[in-house]
Amino acid sequence: MVEDKIGALISKGVNIPQPQSIFISEEVEVDNISGRSVTLHPEVRIYGKDTIISDGVNLGYEGPLTIYNCQIGRECRLSGGIFQSSTFLKGVKIGPEAHVREGCLLEEYSRCAHCVGIKHTILFPYVTLGSLINFCDCLMAGGTDRKNHSEVGSSYIHFNYTPNQDKATATLIGDVPRGVMLDQPPIFLGGQGGIVGPVRIEFGVVVAAGVIVRKDLLKSGRVYMGSTSIQRDIPFHPLLYSNIKRILRLNINYISNLISLRRWYLDVRYRFIDNDPLEKGILIGAVKKIDMAIDERVRRLREVAEKMPDSIRINREIRKSEDPNHRIKELLFERWAQIEDTFSESRELSGDISIRDQFLSHLDRGRSYEYIDSIRSLSEDARRYGTQWLKGIVEETNYRVFSILGLR
């Protein structure tokens, strides 16, 4: 009975000021909810056999809150909204009216203000999103601590759906091999702006408020001010895909970064697991979110591949000449099964073992209980080994898939 579960939680120490307003579904495991300093405020609803709530979690302080199969780490505060199939590591704070859909991974001390919508989004430690934001299909890194962090200003949008009705649009803001070292300059995306995905943005980039980013920003230490908008119109032909090479490069590289992040979790993050089964379950949940992100990006790229015969035909009809991207479109369609198998095999890449072991040796010598403290205490040499190891995984995955498509 639901009432029995609520009673069991109260007995183990969970603070529930108004038990009659709480709903906990039958499949929720009481053992997966800590009794240490956990508070469930009125109008909290918890669903899902995979839900885990660790020590010091505060749920629903500022409004009704619903959770479906989420893993919530120590000292997180989710103030209100809907949270689905996502993982939150230690110290994450999210304001009221949030809509966190499936596949999100928020790492330590990342934050969102009120009315934030995300899906298949990964935020590295300390990354902060302002209010009234829609930021789906992004990975964002950068920054070193609570004061020096990457930030997205309020009323920001990542535009992730195209007129061709596809979502091969994931944007990489920073990257994984350098971002995990927590030593890169922050990225700032000014409020009331947006990104038309897919793009890449380098560490140390500042984008002024109100700017819509449509191209890669790869020069660190620069402020991008945008330009005066000039009204013009050009013919639109669905499925033309005149920029297919760019779409492929950015999507493949995004997936390669996710694969390197997966390896980081398996070889590095797992070293910080103690005997707490809840913490182990949360880390397992985090790896599942990375796998979900890879699956999503491969699926979205597959949808583009399936449109290539029509794209070739439309180009021929419109241009009355051979499509300059004809061959790569053919290869994308004809060799998609091989590409998908390559992504699947690449998930298990370990990278250069000798470089990895040098990094892990440095890490283990100075490793403390806390993940963040251990990473921040690494020497410059150690960070260089770690970045080189992960970068090798990215480059190897890119090379494997690019070779199938004849890309260089």
XYZ file of C-alpha atoms in Angstrom:
408
model
C 0.000 0.000 0.000
C 1.075 3.594 -0.689
C 0.310 4.535 2.894
C 2.618 1.756 4.115
C 5.475 3.133 1.997
C 4.997 6.629 3.376
C 4.899 5.237 6.896
C 8.069 3.255 6.246
C 9.845 6.385 5.010
C 8.801 8.362 8.057
C 10.020 5.510 10.271
C 13.458 5.568 8.641
C 13.780 9.315 9.179
C 12.446 11.023 6.050
C 10.932 14.409 6.872
C 7.387 14.531 5.424
C 5.511 17.533 6.883
C 2.171 16.586 5.259
C 2.097 12.820 4.619
C -1.464 12.953 3.273
C -0.298 15.085 0.320
C 2.471 12.682 -0.790
C 2.069 9.919 -3.386
C 4.567 7.099 -3.831
C 3.764 4.463 -6.447
C 3.813 0.752 -5.716
C 6.954 0.018 -7.742
C 9.123 2.494 -5.815
C 11.632 0.722 -3.571
C 11.661 2.203 -0.062
C 15.243 0.956 0.355
C 16.257 3.243 -2.521
C 15.269 6.349 -0.543
C 17.682 7.484 2.138
C 16.403 8.350 5.600
C 19.209 10.801 6.288
C 18.146 14.463 6.038
C 15.697 13.857 3.176
C 12.658 16.149 2.996
C 9.541 15.582 0.880
C 7.440 18.739 0.891
C 3.685 18.721 0.152
C 2.492 17.585 -3.288
C 5.479 15.411 -4.121
C 4.780 12.364 -6.323
C 7.368 9.662 -6.840
C 7.162 6.930 -9.503
C 9.442 4.260 -10.901
C 11.388 1.232 -9.725
C 14.668 2.919 -10.754
C 14.139 5.988 -8.585
C 16.924 6.597 -6.063
C 17.049 9.438 -3.538
C 20.276 9.901 -1.599
C 21.177 11.751 1.622
C 20.231 15.375 2.167
C 17.838 15.669 -0.785
C 15.143 18.351 -0.652
C 12.157 17.890 -2.974
C 9.280 20.258 -3.736
C 10.229 23.211 -1.545
C 8.740 25.768 -3.967
C 5.932 23.872 -5.653
C 4.427 20.538 -6.731
C 6.982 18.033 -7.938
C 6.778 14.749 -9.842
C 9.615 12.248 -10.315
C 9.705 9.301 -12.732
C 12.693 6.944 -12.528
C 15.294 9.543 -11.525
C 18.496 9.070 -9.558
C 19.100 11.996 -7.211
C 22.487 12.408 -5.520
C 23.448 13.821 -2.173
C 22.361 17.322 -1.203
C 20.348 17.953 -4.357
C 17.438 20.387 -4.229
C 14.709 20.045 -6.852
C 12.249 22.802 -6.036
C 9.315 21.922 -8.278
C 8.275 20.595 -11.670
C 8.475 17.314 -13.578
C 11.613 15.145 -13.703
C 11.772 12.077 -15.938
C 14.458 9.397 -16.380
C 17.354 11.690 -15.511
C 20.298 11.647 -13.106
C 21.475 14.394 -10.774
C 24.823 14.183 -9.029
C 25.797 15.810 -5.751
C 24.628 19.326 -5.004
C 22.489 19.977 -8.089
C 19.921 22.745 -7.580
C 16.915 23.342 -9.837
C 14.253 26.005 -9.359
C 10.467 25.625 -9.602
C 8.419 24.799 -12.717
C 11.232 22.742 -14.233
C 10.573 20.283 -17.047
C 13.469 17.833 -17.090
C 12.684 15.157 -19.642
C 14.456 11.886 -20.293
C 18.163 11.440 -20.817
C 19.512 14.360 -18.783
C 22.678 14.129 -16.698
C 23.485 17.025 -14.404
C 26.869 16.723 -12.733
C 27.989 18.116 -9.399
C 26.742 21.562 -8.380
C 25.224 22.393 -11.747
C 22.205 24.652 -11.403
C 19.039 25.768 -13.162
C 16.781 28.659 -12.167
C 12.990 28.602 -12.632
C 11.083 27.415 -15.704
C 13.907 25.508 -17.400
C 13.180 22.819 -19.982
C 15.868 20.269 -20.897
C 15.992 16.858 -22.592
C 19.025 14.728 -23.483
C 21.122 17.495 -21.951
C 24.426 17.011 -20.111
C 25.774 19.725 -17.823
C 29.267 19.387 -16.375
C 30.040 20.516 -12.816
C 29.035 24.071 -11.896
C 27.377 24.860 -15.258
C 24.439 27.185 -14.626
C 21.268 27.831 -16.633
C 19.204 30.952 -15.939
C 15.402 31.222 -16.053
C 12.903 30.630 -18.865
C 15.269 28.468 -20.900
C 14.758 25.657 -23.410
C 18.090 23.867 -23.727
C 17.592 20.362 -25.137
C 20.217 18.238 -26.934
C 23.314 19.980 -25.613
C 26.477 19.085 -23.748
C 28.001 22.026 -21.885
C 31.282 22.151 -19.954
C 33.694 24.839 -18.777
C 34.670 26.554 -15.556
C 36.482 25.547 -12.405
C 34.257 26.221 -9.390
C 31.072 27.843 -8.090
C 32.199 31.370 -8.996
C 34.051 30.629 -12.221
C 31.487 28.619 -14.165
C 29.906 28.410 -17.608
C 26.513 30.064 -17.762
C 23.502 30.434 -20.031
C 21.513 33.647 -19.624
C 17.773 33.764 -19.105
C 15.321 33.354 -21.999
C 17.799 31.303 -24.026
C 16.820 28.677 -26.624
C 18.693 25.883 -28.302
C 16.830 25.460 -31.595
C 16.973 21.720 -32.169
C 14.342 21.018 -34.827
C 14.915 21.864 -38.482
C 12.599 22.657 -41.428
C 13.718 19.273 -42.791
C 11.937 17.774 -39.766
C 15.009 16.231 -38.212
C 16.906 16.632 -34.955
C 20.486 15.931 -36.005
C 21.209 19.152 -34.173
C 23.090 18.430 -30.927
C 25.463 21.223 -29.891
C 28.814 20.704 -28.181
C 29.667 23.607 -25.873
C 33.231 22.942 -24.766
C 34.201 19.281 -25.037
C 34.645 16.164 -22.914
C 38.441 15.501 -22.943
C 39.279 18.937 -21.558
C 36.012 19.667 -19.770
C 36.276 16.780 -17.303
C 39.527 18.232 -15.938
C 37.661 21.255 -14.498
C 40.439 23.636 -15.537
C 39.034 25.288 -18.661
C 37.805 28.889 -18.958
C 34.041 29.242 -18.714
C 31.682 29.827 -21.621
C 29.059 32.561 -21.391
C 25.932 32.637 -23.553
C 24.098 35.927 -23.071
C 20.396 36.065 -22.287
C 17.573 36.331 -24.832
C 19.790 34.596 -27.357
C 19.901 31.204 -28.961
C 21.820 28.550 -30.846
C 20.711 27.012 -34.131
C 22.111 23.532 -33.707
C 24.320 21.810 -34.483
C 27.329 23.972 -33.676
C 30.545 23.778 -31.670
C 31.568 26.431 -29.163
C 35.085 26.676 -27.723
C 35.987 27.175 -24.079
C 36.430 30.827 -23.165
C 33.868 32.112 -25.659
C 31.511 34.933 -24.659
C 28.357 35.513 -26.699
C 26.607 38.842 -26.179
C 22.967 39.006 -25.110
C 20.430 38.689 -27.895
C 22.740 36.945 -30.368
C 21.582 33.893 -32.327
C 24.574 31.600 -32.914
C 24.406 29.906 -36.319
C 28.052 28.971 -36.906
C 30.849 27.336 -34.929
C 32.634 29.665 -32.495
C 36.109 28.194 -32.142
C 38.272 31.132 -31.029
C 38.744 31.249 -27.263
C 38.877 34.562 -25.460
C 36.587 36.318 -27.923
C 33.309 38.180 -27.475
C 30.828 37.508 -30.282
C 28.533 40.483 -30.714
C 26.430 39.341 -33.636
C 25.554 41.620 -36.545
C 22.713 43.786 -37.757
C 19.933 41.641 -39.103
C 19.310 42.133 -42.819
C 15.932 40.949 -43.999
C 16.141 38.700 -47.020
C 14.499 35.601 -48.353
C 15.747 32.738 -50.453
C 13.954 29.736 -51.934
C 13.406 26.879 -49.512
C 13.451 23.316 -50.750
C 12.824 20.653 -48.112
C 15.414 17.864 -47.918
C 17.992 19.686 -50.003
C 20.705 19.138 -47.326
C 23.320 21.265 -49.038
C 25.362 21.263 -45.799
C 25.339 17.509 -45.231
C 29.118 17.265 -44.621
C 28.929 19.767 -41.783
C 25.933 17.998 -40.255
C 27.807 14.698 -40.348
C 31.050 16.037 -38.895
C 29.318 17.750 -35.987
C 27.031 14.836 -35.172
C 29.759 12.221 -35.388
C 32.066 14.319 -33.221
C 29.299 14.817 -30.648
C 28.735 11.062 -30.416
C 32.498 10.511 -30.149
C 32.628 12.889 -27.195
C 29.788 10.992 -25.516
C 31.706 7.741 -26.009
C 34.760 9.269 -24.330
C 32.566 10.464 -21.451
C 31.221 6.936 -21.052
C 34.774 5.629 -20.723
C 35.556 8.356 -18.168
C 32.666 7.173 -16.021
C 33.638 3.516 -16.275
C 37.357 3.981 -15.588
C 37.424 7.104 -13.400
C 34.073 7.832 -11.781
C 33.679 4.252 -10.538
C 36.852 4.643 -8.476
C 34.948 7.016 -6.200
C 32.166 4.605 -5.303
C 32.062 3.712 -1.621
C 30.004 0.972 -0.018
C 26.794 2.991 -0.244
C 24.437 1.087 -2.598
C 22.506 4.276 -3.321
C 25.607 6.033 -4.630
C 26.445 3.022 -6.780
C 22.922 3.032 -8.176
C 23.179 6.729 -8.994
C 26.406 6.191 -10.917
C 24.872 3.298 -12.824
C 22.018 5.651 -13.651
C 24.477 8.248 -14.942
C 26.113 5.750 -17.323
C 22.656 4.754 -18.570
C 21.952 8.405 -19.367
C 25.129 8.596 -21.442
C 24.034 5.448 -23.283
C 20.603 7.024 -23.804
C 22.310 10.123 -25.224
C 24.375 8.034 -27.649
C 21.291 6.068 -28.716
C 19.352 9.293 -29.282
C 22.045 10.894 -31.400
C 22.517 7.741 -33.511
C 18.752 7.500 -33.994
C 18.511 11.127 -35.092
C 21.371 10.699 -37.546
C 19.742 7.538 -38.887
C 16.624 9.571 -39.697
C 18.773 11.884 -41.832
C 20.458 8.938 -43.549
C 17.072 7.531 -44.522
C 16.209 10.793 -46.299
C 19.247 10.787 -48.563
C 17.667 9.131 -51.645
C 14.977 11.825 -51.626
C 17.636 14.500 -51.113
C 19.579 13.269 -54.147
C 16.405 13.257 -56.243
C 15.324 16.750 -55.139
C 18.786 18.179 -55.811
C 18.669 16.734 -59.319
C 15.210 18.171 -59.981
C 16.028 21.637 -58.668
C 19.564 22.124 -59.906
C 19.263 20.199 -63.148
C 22.797 18.991 -62.476
C 24.686 16.566 -60.301
C 24.511 17.215 -56.572
C 28.055 18.099 -55.354
C 27.318 16.030 -52.259
C 25.840 13.154 -54.249
C 28.487 10.579 -53.315
C 28.552 11.232 -49.591
C 24.754 11.100 -49.476
C 24.863 7.763 -51.262
C 27.431 6.407 -48.822
C 25.490 7.674 -45.814
C 22.394 5.818 -46.983
C 24.043 2.665 -48.309
C 26.503 2.204 -45.448
C 24.306 3.258 -42.551
C 24.232 -0.243 -41.030
C 28.035 -0.292 -41.040
C 28.139 3.182 -39.462
C 25.721 2.158 -36.723
C 27.734 -0.990 -36.004
C 30.878 1.132 -35.778
C 29.288 3.424 -33.204
C 28.190 0.376 -31.221
C 31.673 -1.168 -31.281
C 33.305 2.148 -30.418
C 31.369 2.377 -27.142
C 33.810 -0.153 -25.751
C 36.948 1.690 -26.820
C 39.416 1.988 -23.945
C 41.822 4.356 -25.655
C 45.589 4.164 -25.279
C 45.989 1.944 -22.203
C 49.482 3.173 -21.380
C 48.378 6.812 -21.332
C 45.253 5.929 -19.377
C 47.264 4.051 -16.778
C 49.663 6.959 -16.351
C 46.696 9.224 -15.699
C 45.068 6.784 -13.279
C 48.355 6.386 -11.428
C 48.480 10.150 -10.843
C 44.823 10.155 -9.833
C 45.131 7.295 -7.356
C 48.141 8.816 -5.626
C 46.228 11.948 -4.705
C 42.695 10.564 -4.659
C 40.402 11.616 -1.837
C 36.850 10.567 -1.080
C 35.391 13.440 -3.095
C 35.503 13.282 -6.888
C 35.620 17.056 -7.431
C 38.448 17.588 -4.940
C 40.484 14.805 -6.501
C 40.153 16.135 -10.039
C 40.955 19.693 -9.013
C 44.088 18.536 -7.168
C 45.574 16.836 -10.243
C 48.884 18.145 -11.515
C 49.184 19.728 -14.938
C 50.981 16.618 -16.206
C 48.192 14.381 -14.928
C 45.529 16.478 -16.624
C 47.501 16.368 -19.842
C 47.613 12.558 -19.715
C 43.877 12.380 -19.014
C 42.948 14.735 -21.816
C 45.254 12.958 -24.261
C 43.692 9.616 -23.352
C 40.108 10.802 -23.865
C 40.975 12.817 -26.961
C 42.389 9.638 -28.461
C 39.009 7.934 -28.022
C 37.243 10.857 -29.719
C 39.704 10.866 -32.607
C 39.584 7.089 -33.054
C 35.777 7.059 -33.179
C 35.731 9.993 -35.595
C 38.316 8.294 -37.824
C 36.390 5.018 -37.937
C 33.141 6.649 -39.032
C 34.676 9.317 -41.250
C 36.536 6.567 -43.134
C 33.277 4.809 -43.972
C 31.960 8.042 -45.477
C 35.165 9.098 -47.197
C 35.440 12.200 -44.993
C 38.799 13.617 -43.959
